Coordinates of C-alpha atoms in Angstrom, one line a residue:
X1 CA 23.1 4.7 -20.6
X2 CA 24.4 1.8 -18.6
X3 CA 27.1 0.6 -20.9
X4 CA 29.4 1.2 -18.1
X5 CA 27.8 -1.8 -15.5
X6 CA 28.6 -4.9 -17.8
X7 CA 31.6 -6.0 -17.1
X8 CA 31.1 -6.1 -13.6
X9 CA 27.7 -8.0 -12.7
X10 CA 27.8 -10.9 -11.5
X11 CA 24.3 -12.2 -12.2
X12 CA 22.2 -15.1 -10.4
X13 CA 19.0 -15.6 -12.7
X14 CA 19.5 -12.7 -14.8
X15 CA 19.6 -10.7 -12.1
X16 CA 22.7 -8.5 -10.9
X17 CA 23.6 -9.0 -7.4
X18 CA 24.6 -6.5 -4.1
X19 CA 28.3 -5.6 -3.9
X20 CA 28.1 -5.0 0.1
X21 CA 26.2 -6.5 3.0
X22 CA 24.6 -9.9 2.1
X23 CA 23.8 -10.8 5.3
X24 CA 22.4 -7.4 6.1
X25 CA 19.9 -7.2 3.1
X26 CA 17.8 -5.0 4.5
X27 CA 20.1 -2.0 5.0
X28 CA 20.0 -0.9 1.3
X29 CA 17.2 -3.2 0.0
X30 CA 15.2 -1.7 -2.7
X31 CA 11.5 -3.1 -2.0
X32 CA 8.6 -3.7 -4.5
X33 CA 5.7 -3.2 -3.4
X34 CA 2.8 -5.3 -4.9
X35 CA -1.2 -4.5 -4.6
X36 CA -2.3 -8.5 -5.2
X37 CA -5.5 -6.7 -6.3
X38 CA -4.1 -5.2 -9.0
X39 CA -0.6 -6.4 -10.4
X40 CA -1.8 -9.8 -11.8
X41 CA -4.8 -12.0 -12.1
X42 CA -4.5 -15.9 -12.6
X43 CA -7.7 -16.9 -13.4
X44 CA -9.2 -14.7 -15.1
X45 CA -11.9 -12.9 -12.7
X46 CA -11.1 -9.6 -12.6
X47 CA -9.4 -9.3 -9.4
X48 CA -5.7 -10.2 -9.2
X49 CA -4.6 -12.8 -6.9
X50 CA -1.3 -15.1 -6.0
X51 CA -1.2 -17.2 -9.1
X52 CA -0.8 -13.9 -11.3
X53 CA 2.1 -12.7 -8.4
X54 CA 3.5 -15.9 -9.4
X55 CA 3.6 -16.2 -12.4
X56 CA 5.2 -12.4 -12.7
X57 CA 7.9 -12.9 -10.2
X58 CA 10.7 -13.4 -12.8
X59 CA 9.4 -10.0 -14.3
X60 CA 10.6 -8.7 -10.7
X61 CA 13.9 -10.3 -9.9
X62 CA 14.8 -8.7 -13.8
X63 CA 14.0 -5.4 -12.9
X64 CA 16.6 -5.3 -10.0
X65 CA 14.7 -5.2 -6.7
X66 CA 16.3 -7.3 -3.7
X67 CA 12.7 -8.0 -2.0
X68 CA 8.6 -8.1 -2.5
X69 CA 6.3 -6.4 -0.1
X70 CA 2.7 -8.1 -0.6
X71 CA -0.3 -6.2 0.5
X72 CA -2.7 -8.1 2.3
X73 CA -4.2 -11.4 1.1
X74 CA -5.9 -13.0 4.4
X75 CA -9.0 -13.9 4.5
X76 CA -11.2 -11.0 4.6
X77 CA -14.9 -9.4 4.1
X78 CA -12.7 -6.2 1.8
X79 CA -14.2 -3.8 3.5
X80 CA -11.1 -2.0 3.6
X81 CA -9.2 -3.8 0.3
X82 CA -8.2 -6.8 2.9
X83 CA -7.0 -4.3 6.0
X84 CA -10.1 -5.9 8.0
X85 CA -8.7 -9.5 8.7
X86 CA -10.9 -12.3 9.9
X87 CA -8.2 -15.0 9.8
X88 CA -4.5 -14.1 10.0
X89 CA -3.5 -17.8 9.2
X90 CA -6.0 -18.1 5.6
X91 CA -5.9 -16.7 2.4
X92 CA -9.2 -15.2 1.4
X93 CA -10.3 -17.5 -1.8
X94 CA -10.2 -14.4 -3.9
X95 CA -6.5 -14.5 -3.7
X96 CA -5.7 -18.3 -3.4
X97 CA -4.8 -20.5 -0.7
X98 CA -2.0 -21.9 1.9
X99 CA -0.5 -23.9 -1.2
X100 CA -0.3 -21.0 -3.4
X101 CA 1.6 -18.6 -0.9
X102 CA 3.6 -21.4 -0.3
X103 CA 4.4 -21.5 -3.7
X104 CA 5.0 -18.1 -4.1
X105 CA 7.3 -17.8 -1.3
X106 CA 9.5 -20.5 -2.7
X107 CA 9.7 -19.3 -6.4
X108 CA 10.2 -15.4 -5.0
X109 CA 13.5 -17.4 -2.6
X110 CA 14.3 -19.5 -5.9
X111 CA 14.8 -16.2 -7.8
X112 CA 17.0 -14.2 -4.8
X113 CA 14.0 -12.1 -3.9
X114 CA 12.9 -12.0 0.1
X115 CA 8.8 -11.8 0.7
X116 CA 7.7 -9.3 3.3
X117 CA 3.9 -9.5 4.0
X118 CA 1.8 -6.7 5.7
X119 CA 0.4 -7.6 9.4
X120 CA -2.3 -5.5 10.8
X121 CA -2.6 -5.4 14.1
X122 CA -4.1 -2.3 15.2
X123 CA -7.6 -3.7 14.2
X124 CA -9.8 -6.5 12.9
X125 CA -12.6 -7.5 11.0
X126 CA -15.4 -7.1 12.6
X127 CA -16.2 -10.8 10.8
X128 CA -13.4 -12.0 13.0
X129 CA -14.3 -14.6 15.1
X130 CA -13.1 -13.0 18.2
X131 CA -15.4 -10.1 17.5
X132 CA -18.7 -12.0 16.8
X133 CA -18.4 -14.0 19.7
X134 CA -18.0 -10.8 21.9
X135 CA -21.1 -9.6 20.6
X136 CA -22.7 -12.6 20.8
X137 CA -22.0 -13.3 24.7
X138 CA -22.8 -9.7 25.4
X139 CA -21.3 -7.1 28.2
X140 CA -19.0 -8.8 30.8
X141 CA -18.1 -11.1 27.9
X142 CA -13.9 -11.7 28.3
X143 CA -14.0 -11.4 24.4
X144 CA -14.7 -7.9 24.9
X145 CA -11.9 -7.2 26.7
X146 CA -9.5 -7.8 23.6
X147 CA -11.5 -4.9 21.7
X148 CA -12.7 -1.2 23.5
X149 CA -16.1 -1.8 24.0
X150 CA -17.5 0.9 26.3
X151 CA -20.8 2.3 27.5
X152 CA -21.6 5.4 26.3
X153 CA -22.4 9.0 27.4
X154 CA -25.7 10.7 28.3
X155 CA -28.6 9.8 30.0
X156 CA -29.4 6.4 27.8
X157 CA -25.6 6.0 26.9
X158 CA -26.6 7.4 23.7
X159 CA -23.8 9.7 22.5
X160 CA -20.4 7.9 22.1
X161 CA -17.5 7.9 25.2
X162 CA -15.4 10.5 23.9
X163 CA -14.8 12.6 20.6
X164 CA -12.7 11.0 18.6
X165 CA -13.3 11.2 14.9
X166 CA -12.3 8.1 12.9
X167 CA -9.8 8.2 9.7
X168 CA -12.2 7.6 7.2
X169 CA -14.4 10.3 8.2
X170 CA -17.8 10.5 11.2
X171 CA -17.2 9.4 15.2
X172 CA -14.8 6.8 16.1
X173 CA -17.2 4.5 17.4
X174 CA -20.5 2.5 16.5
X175 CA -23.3 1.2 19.3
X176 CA -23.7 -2.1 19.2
X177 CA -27.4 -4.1 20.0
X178 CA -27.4 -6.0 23.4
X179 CA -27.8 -9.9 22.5
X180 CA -31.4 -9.1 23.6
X181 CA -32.2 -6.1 21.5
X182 CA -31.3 -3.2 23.4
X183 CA -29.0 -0.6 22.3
X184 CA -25.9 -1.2 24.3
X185 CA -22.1 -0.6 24.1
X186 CA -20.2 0.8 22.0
X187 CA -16.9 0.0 20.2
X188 CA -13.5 2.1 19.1
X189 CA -12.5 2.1 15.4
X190 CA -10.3 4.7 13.9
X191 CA -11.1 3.6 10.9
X192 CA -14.1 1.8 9.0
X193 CA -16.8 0.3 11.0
X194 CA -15.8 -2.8 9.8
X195 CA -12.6 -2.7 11.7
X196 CA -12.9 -2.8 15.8
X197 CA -9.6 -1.7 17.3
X198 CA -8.1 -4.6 19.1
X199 CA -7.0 -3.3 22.8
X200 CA -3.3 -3.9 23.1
X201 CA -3.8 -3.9 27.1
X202 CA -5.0 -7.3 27.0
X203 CA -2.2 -10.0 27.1
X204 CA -4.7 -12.5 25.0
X205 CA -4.0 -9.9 22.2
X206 CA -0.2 -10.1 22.6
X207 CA 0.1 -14.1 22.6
X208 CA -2.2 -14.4 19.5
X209 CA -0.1 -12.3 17.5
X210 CA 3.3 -13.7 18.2
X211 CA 1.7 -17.0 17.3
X212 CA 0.8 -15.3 14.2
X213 CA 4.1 -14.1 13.2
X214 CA 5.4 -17.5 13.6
X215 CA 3.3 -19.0 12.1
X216 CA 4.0 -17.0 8.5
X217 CA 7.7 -17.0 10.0
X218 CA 7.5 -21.1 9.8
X219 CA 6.1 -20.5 5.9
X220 CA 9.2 -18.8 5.0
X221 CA 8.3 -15.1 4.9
X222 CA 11.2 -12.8 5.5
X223 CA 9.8 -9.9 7.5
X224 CA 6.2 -8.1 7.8
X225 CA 5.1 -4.6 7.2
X226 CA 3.7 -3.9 10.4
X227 CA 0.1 -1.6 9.3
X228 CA -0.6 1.6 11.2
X229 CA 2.2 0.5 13.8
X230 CA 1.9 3.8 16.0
X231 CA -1.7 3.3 16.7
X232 CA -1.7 0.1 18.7
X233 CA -1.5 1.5 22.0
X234 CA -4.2 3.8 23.0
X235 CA -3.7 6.9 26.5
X236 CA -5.0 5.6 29.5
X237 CA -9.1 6.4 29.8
X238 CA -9.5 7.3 26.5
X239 CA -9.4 11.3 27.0
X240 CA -11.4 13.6 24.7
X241 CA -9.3 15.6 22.2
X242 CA -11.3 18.9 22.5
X243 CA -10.7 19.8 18.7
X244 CA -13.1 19.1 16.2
X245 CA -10.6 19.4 13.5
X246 CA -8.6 16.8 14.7
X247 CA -8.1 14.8 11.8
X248 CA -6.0 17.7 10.6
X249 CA -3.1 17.2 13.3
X250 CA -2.5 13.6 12.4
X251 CA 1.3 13.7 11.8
X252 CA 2.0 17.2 13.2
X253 CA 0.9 16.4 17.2
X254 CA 1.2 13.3 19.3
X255 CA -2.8 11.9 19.5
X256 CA -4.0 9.6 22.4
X257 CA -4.7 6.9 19.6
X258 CA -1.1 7.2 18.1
X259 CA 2.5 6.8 19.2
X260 CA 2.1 6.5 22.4
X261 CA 5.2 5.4 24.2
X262 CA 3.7 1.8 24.8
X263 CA 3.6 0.4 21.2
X264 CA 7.2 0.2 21.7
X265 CA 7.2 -2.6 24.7
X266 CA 5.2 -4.6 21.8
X267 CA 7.9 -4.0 19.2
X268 CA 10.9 -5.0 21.8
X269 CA 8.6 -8.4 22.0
X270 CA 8.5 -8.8 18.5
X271 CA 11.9 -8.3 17.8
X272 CA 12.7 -11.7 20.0
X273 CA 10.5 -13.7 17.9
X274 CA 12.0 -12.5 14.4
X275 CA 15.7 -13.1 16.1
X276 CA 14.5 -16.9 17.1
X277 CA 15.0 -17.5 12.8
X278 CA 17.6 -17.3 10.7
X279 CA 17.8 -14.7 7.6
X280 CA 17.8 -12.0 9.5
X281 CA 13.6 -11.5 9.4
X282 CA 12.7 -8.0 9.4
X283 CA 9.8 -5.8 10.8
X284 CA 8.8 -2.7 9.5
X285 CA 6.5 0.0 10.4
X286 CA 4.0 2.3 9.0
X287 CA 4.4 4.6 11.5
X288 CA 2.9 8.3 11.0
X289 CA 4.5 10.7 13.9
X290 CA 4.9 14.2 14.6
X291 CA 8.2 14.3 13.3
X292 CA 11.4 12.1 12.1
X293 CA 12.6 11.4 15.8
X294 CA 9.7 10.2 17.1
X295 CA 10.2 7.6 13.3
X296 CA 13.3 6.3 15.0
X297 CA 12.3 5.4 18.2
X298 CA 10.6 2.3 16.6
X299 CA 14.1 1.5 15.3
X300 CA 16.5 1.7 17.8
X301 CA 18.5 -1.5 18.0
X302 CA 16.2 -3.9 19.6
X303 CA 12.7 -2.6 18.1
X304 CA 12.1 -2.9 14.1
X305 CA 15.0 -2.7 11.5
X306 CA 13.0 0.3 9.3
X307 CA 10.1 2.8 9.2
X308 CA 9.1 4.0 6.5
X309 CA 9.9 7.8 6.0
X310 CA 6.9 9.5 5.4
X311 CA 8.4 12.6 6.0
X312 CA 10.6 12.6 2.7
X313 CA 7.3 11.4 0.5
X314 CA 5.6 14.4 1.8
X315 CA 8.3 17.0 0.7
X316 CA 7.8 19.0 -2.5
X317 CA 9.9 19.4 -5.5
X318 CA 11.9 21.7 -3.9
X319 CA 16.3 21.4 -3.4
X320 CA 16.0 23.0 -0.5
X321 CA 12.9 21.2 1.4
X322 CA 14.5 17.8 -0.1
X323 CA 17.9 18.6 1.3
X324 CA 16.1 19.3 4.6
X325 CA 14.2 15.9 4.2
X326 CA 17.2 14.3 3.3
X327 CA 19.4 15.6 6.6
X328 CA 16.6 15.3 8.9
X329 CA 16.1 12.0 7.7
X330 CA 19.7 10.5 8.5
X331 CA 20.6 12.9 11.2
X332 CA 17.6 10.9 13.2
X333 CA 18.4 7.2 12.3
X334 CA 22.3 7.3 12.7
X335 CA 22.1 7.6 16.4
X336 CA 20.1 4.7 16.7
X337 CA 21.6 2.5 13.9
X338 CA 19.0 1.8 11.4
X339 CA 18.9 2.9 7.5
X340 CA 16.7 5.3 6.5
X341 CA 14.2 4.2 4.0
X342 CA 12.8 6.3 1.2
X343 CA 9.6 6.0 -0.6
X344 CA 7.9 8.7 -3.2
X345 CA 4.3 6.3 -4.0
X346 CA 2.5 3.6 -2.7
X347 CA -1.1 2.2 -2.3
X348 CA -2.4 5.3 0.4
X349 CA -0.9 7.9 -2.0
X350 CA -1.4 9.6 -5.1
X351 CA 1.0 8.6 -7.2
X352 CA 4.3 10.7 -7.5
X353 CA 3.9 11.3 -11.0
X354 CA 0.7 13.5 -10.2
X355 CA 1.4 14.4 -6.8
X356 CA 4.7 16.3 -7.8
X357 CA 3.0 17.8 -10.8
X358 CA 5.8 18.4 -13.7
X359 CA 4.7 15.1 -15.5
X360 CA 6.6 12.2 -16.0
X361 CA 10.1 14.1 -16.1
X362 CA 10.0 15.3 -12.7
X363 CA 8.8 11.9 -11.5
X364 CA 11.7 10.0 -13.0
X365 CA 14.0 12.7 -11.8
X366 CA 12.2 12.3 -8.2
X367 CA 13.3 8.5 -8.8
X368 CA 16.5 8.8 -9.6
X369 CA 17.5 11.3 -6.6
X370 CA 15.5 8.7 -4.3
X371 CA 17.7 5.2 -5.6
X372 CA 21.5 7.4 -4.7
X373 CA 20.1 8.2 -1.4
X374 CA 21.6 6.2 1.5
X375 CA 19.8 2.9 3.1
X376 CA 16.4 0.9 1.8
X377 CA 14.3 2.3 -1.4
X378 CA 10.1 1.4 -1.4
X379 CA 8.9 1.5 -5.0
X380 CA 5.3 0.9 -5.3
X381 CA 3.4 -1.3 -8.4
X382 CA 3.6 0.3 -11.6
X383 CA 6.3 3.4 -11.0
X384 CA 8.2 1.9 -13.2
X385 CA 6.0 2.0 -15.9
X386 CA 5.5 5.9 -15.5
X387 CA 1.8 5.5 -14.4
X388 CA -0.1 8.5 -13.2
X389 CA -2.9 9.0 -10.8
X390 CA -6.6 7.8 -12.1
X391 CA -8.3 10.8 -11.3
X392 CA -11.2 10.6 -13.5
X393 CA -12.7 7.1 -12.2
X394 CA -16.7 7.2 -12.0
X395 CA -18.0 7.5 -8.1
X396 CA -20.0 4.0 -9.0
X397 CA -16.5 2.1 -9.4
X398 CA -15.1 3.7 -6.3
X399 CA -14.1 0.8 -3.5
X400 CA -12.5 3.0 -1.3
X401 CA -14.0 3.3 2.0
X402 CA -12.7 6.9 2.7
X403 CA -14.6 8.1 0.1
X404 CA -18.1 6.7 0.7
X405 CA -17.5 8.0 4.1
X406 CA -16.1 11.4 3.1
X407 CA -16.9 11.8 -0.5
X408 CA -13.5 12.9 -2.7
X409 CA -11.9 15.7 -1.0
X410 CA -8.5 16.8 -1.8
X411 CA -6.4 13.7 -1.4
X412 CA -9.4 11.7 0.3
X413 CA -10.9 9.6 -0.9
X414 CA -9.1 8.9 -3.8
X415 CA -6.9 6.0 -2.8
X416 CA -8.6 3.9 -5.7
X417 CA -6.7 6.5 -8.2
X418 CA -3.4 4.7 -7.8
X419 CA -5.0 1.2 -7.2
X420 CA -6.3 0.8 -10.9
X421 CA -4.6 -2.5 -12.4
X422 CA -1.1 -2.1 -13.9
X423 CA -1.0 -2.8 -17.7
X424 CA 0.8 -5.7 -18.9
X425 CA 0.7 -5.5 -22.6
X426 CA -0.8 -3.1 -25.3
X427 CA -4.2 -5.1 -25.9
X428 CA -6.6 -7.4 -24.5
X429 CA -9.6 -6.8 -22.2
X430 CA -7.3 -5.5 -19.3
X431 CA -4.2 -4.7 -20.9
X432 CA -2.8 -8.3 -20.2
X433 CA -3.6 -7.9 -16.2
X434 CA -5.9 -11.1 -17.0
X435 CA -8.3 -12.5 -19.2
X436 CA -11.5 -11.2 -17.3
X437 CA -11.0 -8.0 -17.4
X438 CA -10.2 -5.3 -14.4
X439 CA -11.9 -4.9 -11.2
X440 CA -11.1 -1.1 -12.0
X441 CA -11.3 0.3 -15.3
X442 CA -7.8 1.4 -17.2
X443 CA -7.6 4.4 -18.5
X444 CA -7.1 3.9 -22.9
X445 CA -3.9 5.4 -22.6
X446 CA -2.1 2.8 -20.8
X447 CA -1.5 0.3 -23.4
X448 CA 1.6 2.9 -24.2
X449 CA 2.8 2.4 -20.8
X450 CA 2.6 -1.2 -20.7
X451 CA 5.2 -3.7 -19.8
X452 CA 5.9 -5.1 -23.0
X453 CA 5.2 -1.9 -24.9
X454 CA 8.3 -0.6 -22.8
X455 CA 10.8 -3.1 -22.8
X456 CA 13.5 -2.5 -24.6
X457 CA 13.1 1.1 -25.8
X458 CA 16.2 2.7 -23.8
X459 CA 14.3 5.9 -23.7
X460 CA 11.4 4.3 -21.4
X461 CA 10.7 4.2 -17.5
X462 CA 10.9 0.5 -17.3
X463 CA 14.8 0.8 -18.7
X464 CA 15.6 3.7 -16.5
X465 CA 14.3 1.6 -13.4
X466 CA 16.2 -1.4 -14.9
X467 CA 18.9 0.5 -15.4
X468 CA 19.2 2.7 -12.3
X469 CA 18.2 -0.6 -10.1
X470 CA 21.5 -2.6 -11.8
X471 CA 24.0 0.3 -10.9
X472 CA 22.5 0.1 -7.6
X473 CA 23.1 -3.1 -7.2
X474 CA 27.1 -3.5 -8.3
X475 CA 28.2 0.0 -7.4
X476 CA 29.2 0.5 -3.5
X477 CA 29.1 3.8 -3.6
X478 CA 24.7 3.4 -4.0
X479 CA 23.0 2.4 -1.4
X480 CA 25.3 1.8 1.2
X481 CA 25.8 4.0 4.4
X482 CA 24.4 6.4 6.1
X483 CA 25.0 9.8 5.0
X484 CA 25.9 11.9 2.0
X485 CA 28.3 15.0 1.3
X486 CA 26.7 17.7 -0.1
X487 CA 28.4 20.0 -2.5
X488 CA 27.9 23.7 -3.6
X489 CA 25.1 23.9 -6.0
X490 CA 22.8 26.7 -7.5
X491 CA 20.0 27.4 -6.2
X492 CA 17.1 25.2 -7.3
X493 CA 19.8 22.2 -7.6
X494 CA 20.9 19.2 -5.3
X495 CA 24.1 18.2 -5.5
X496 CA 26.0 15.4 -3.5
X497 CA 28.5 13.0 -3.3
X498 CA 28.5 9.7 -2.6
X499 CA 31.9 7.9 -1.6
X500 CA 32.3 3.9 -0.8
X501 CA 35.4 2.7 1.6
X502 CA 36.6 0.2 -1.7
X503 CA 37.1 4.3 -3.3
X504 CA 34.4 4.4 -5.9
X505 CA 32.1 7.6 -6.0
X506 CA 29.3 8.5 -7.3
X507 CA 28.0 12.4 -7.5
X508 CA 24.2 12.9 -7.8
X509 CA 22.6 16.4 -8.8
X510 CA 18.9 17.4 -9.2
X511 CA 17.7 20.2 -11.0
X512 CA 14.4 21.1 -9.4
X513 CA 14.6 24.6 -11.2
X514 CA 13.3 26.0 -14.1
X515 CA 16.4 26.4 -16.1
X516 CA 19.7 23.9 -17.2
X517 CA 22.3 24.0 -15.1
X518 CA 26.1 23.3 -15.8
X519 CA 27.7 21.6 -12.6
X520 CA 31.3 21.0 -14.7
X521 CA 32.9 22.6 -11.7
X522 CA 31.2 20.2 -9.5
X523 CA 33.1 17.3 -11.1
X524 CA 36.3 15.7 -11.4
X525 CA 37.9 15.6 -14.8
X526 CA 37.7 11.6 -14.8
X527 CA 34.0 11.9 -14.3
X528 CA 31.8 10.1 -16.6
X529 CA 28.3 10.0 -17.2
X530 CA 26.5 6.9 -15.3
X531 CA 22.9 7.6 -15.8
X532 CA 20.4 10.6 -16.4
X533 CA 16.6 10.7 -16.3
X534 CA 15.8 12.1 -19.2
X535 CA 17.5 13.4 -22.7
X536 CA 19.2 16.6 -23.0
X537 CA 21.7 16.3 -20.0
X538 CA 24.7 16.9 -22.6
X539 CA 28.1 17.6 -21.2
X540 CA 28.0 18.5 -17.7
X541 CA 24.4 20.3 -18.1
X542 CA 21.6 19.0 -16.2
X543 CA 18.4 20.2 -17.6
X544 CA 15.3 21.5 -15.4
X545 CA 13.6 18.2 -13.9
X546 CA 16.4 16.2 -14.5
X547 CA 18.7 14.0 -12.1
X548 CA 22.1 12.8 -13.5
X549 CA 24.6 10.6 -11.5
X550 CA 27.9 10.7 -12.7
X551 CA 31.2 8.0 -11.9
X552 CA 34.0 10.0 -10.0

């Protein structure tokens, strides 16, 4: 399927490098995403950590991705899988230490891949020490200040200051004891109890985490994924919602615990650090918001370099609510200069293969749409492989927790469904993830979807992701830019093309249908055949749940 790429990489380490924008890497990066939980374990204990990372980072620079995004790995009590940090500068031992992350950074630069880490700022553990000193010194206690610790409501303070429901399901807030006994204040968390919401009002807050970003910054990372971004900056006094169903505006309504207009001074202050080093180092935010223009106002040109664009993983399989996606999405990031990114899975989600239905077909096809879109690409831990959602893990191996909070419920809940270790090879206690088995248990049927199980058979995932990935790379007219032309399609079909200043072309259609489709009049005569998702895309027909790019 590729046949057409191999005269013309140029490859450092096996690897096939960019055509356009070196120093601008992150324009039209295409960024793995690894869950050090679950990609690869080292030594054997069930959980995965940075020696396994390590040791599979070739594994990554040959599938064709420009950088790594690692998931947590401070130190950490896991309430929340590692987002409830108690020392921004360790590595929890479960993962390794300073020398391995050193380590890793080096072999990931060795091999031409950048390392983005994830920051999370919105909250701490509530092991940090910050926290237990403010509960040990009690009200009044400057400590206290860098959290929101307030007294409560009715006659004994006995109902919590205002309404707001936290993420993970119950109130917001928890009373604390008095260092004396009493029942006394209580604190904000929009999400476990575990996790105290740091008050972004209080300049101590500020200084520590510039200090923190330099001090990864001075280890060599290339950027940080910047966790619940929007929610840093709270409305002033805290103001009731009013609306017990509150939970089910997030993303559709502008909440006085996210993306408020303040988070943005913070971002303009982080921007001056990343410019101190060379590279350029990148931020990037998880920022949910009530719609794509609100996404780019963390962007604009002296904020963040991306966001990621929830907005496209949420659409459906549908050519016409993708092409809206798709337009929205670069319509809003143009004016301010930043790519858009795109993203169909990652650690929050259920996994696109499920959450589209249509089976692995449609998921490929979903892929290959996504990687001849315009700016950066997010694929998450195991896509590649085809993996579905785990929807059948037992409650009693459940770590998420939403769902001991909120039981499973639709989507909630089930975060540990796309979190299950990735398999590695066709045998052994955990499908070659490690020798001591898996801190989540594999379903049987992924020792066909394993890594070595898949290499080399043209007709797998893992060679459509390698193969897609290396056009990517060498072909200017992927990636690149910041827009698309669209061309007249059936109904049910996206059809674009994709045109690079040095002339080359590429035209991209997706048959979201239920029938095959034949787009010859969509072509130039000299059009060949670059790549397809799946067989039976013969000619110039595109089957149903198929995407085809083509050379014009």
């Amino acid at each position: 399927m590729s046949q057409h790429l191999a005269d013309r990489s140029h490859p450092v380490n096996g690897t096939p490098q960019k055509a356009h924008r070196p120093s601008e890497w992150w324009r039209d990066a295409v960024i793995y995403q690894v869950y050090p939980r679950s990609f690869a374990d080292g030594n054997g204990d069930g959980m995965g950590d940075l020696a396994g990372i390590r040791a599979r980072l070739p594994y990554l620079a040959e599938l064709g991705v420009d950088a790594v995004w690692l998931s947590p790995f401070y130190a950490s009590p896991q309430a929340d899988a590692g987002y409830d940090v108690a020392d921004y500068r360790a590595i929890d031992p479960m993962f390794g230490d300073l020398h391995d992350a050193d380590a890793l950074i080096r072999d990931a630069h060795h091999l031409g891949l950048k390392v983005i880490t994830d920051l999370v700022p919105n909250h701490s553990s509530d092991r940090h020490e910050w926290f237990r000193r403010a509960l040990r010194e009690g009200p009044g206690s400057p400590l206290r200040e860098r959290y929101h610790f307030r007294p409560g409501r009715g006659v004994d303070g006995e109902l919590p200051p205002n309404d707001w429901e936290s993420i993970f399901g119950g109130p917001a807030w928890t009373r604390v004891d008095d260092p004396e006994g009493t029942p006394g204040e209580w604190y904000l968390h929009l999400f476990a109890p575990e996790q105290p919401d740091l008050n972004w009002d209080n300049r101590a807050v500020h200084d520590e985490f510039r200090s923190v970003l330099r001090f990864w910054l001075d280890m060599g990372v290339d950027g940080f994924r910047i966790d619940v971004a929007h929610g840093l900056v709270k409305a002033p006094g805290l103001p009731d919602m009013g609306d017990p169903g509150q939970l089910h505006l997030l993303g559709t309504d502008i909440q006085p615990f996210f993306d408020q207009d303040g988070v943005h001074e913070i971002y303009r202050s982080w921007r001056t650090v990343l410019d101190e080093y060379p590279g350029p180092r990148i931020g990037v935010a998880e920022a949910w918001t009530a719609d794509e223009r609100r996404t780019a106002r963390y962007v604009r040109p002296d904020e963040l370099h991306q966001a990621f664009n929830f907005h496209y993983l949420r659409a459906p399989w549908d050519a016409a609510a993708l092409r809206r996606a798709i337009d929205s999405s670069l319509d809003s990031m143009r004016p301010v200069g930043a790519p858009s990114t795109w993203v169909l899975s990652n650690h929050d989600v259920v996994r696109h293969r499920t959450r589209l239905g249509g089976g692995l077909e449609r998921a490929r096809a979903a892929t290959l749409l996504m990687l001849a879109l315009p700016g950066s690409a997010y694929l998450y831990q195991g896509e590649e492989l085809g993996l579905p959602e785990v929807t059948d893990l037992p409650d009693e191996a459940r770590q998420d927790p939403a769902f001991s909070r909120r039981g499973a419920d639709g989507d909630e809940g089930l975060r540990d469904g796309c979190r299950v270790p990735i398999p590695w090879t066709p045998h052994g206690p955990s499908y070659g993830f490690g020798d001591g088995g898996s801190w989540l248990p594999q379903p049987p049927t992924w020792a066909t979807l394993s890594v070595a199980r898949q290499t080399g058979d043209p007709a797998s995932t893992l060679e459509l992701y390698r193969a897609a990935l290396a056009a990517r790379a060498i072909n200017p007219a992927l990636g690149a830019g910041d827009s698309v032309r669209w061309l007249d399609a059936p109904d049910g079909v996206l059809a674009f093309r994709r045109d690079a200043p040095t002339g080359e072309a590429v035209i991209c259609v997706a048959n979201t249908g239920g029938a095959a489709v034949d787009v010859g009049d969509l072509l130039p005569e000299t059009a060949y055949k670059l790549l397809a998702s799946g067989p039976g895309a013969d000619g110039t027909e595109v089957p149903p749940d198929s995407t085809v790019w083509w050379q014009a």
